[in-house]
Amino acid sequence: MIALMIHGGAWDIPDDLVEAHRQGVARALAIGWEILSKGGSSIDAVEKSINAMEDDPTFDAGRGSFVNSIGEIELDASIMNGSTFRAGAIAAVQNIRYPISLARSIMENSEHILLVGTGAVRFGREHGILQCRDDDLLVGRELERWKELQGKENVSTKDAFRKKRPGDTVGAVALDENGLIVAGTSTGGTPNKYPGRVGDSPLIGCGTYADSTIGGVSCTGWGEAIIKVVLAKTVVDMMEHNGGDPVAAATQAIERLEEKVEGYGGVIVLNREGVPAVFFNTPRMARAYCTSAMASARIEV
Ligand code: ASP
């Protein structure tokens, strides 16, 4: 059994952006699926799928990321190997072209899990990770959005997700033929965030979690709320106690997010058998998935 799930954010994706999201998650799925179906590893599938979305300016990850309140782009990302429990993550990092690749390098080459800011950049430089200029990540749409938000009354992040503010974080969960489950998430965070703000995406257990004996999860949505309920690990814990049912776990975890902390967002989940589930309480969520038990891939926005 092999399986791959991709997401490209959960929010009120406007009609005119649906097609770009559909194409973006479909392309990422195709890249990861090619790797898995040729016997490649979940680590490569998750990294390369996410790299494709970090390249695609449609999404808030890598190129196309949101700009913080002082006009900078700060990136968060994480990846976790569900068989070794090793993980790598970066937070509030600038000038990295492919944030998930730096997270992977930390997972594989460091005794640490989470590196932030200039230390993470330094680690990347030492390990051959591609650096870039701010302009390589900044797109006109986000510059305009940033200009518009300056001097305006601050809209809370919660309101941002309830309303039409974008949340185009990307993520992937894969199961390869060796039974390895890997989950990863990459984001530019939230629009106009305070410098140094860190969301759920780079926090193991919050935005990303994998345990090959149970399943893997990547989250998106209002990060401050997701952190409070430790959403990704909550989904995995629920599967551990419900006989491995990913649909029930995804549904109940998002219900908990909403009930306990009025949170909004979505999760993609694979259980250890590669059964996929997705659940969200936002108007839309961009996702794509395929398993060797399915006749064809599903692309949904
Ligand atoms: N969860 C991300 C964050 O709060 C945002 C998103 O999912 O779009 O940084």
Coordinates of N, CA, C and O and ligand atoms in Angstrom, one line a residue, residues 161 167-169 189-190 197 199-201 220-221 223, ligand 1:
F161 N -9.2 34.4 9.6 CA -9.6 33.1 9.0 C -11.1 32.9 8.8 O -11.6 32.3 8.0
G167 N -5.3 31.8 3.8 CA -4.5 30.9 4.6 C -4.0 29.7 3.7 O -4.5 28.6 3.8
D168 N -3.0 30.1 3.0 CA -2.6 29.1 1.9 C -1.4 28.3 2.3 O -0.6 27.9 1.4
T169 N -1.2 28.0 3.5 CA -0.2 27.0 4.0 C -0.3 25.7 3.2 O -1.4 25.3 2.8
G189 N 3.2 31.8 7.2 CA 2.4 32.3 8.4 C 1.2 33.0 8.0 O 0.5 32.7 7.0
T190 N 0.9 34.1 8.8 CA -0.3 34.9 8.5 C 0.0 36.3 8.1 O 1.1 36.8 8.4
R197 N 6.7 36.2 15.0 CA 5.6 35.3 15.3 C 5.8 33.9 14.7 O 6.2 33.8 13.6
G199 N 3.8 30.3 14.1 CA 2.5 29.6 14.1 C 2.6 28.1 14.5 O 3.6 27.7 15.1
D200 N 1.6 27.4 14.1 CA 1.6 25.9 14.4 C 2.5 25.1 13.5 O 2.9 24.0 13.9
S201 N 2.7 25.6 12.3 CA 3.3 24.8 11.2 C 4.6 24.2 11.6 O 4.9 23.0 11.2
T220 N -3.7 23.0 8.7 CA -3.7 24.4 8.3 C -4.8 25.2 8.9 O -5.8 24.5 9.3
G221 N -4.7 26.5 9.0 CA -5.7 27.3 9.6 C -5.1 28.3 10.6 O -4.0 28.6 10.6
G223 N -3.3 29.5 13.3 CA -2.2 28.8 14.1 C -2.3 28.9 15.6 O -2.0 28.0 16.3
Ligands
ASP1 N1 -1.4 27.7 10.2 C1 -0.7 28.8 9.6 C2 -0.2 29.7 10.6 O1 -1.0 30.0 11.5 C3 -1.5 29.5 8.6 C4 -2.2 28.7 7.5 O2 -2.5 27.5 7.8 O3 -2.6 29.2 6.5 O4 0.9 30.2 10.5

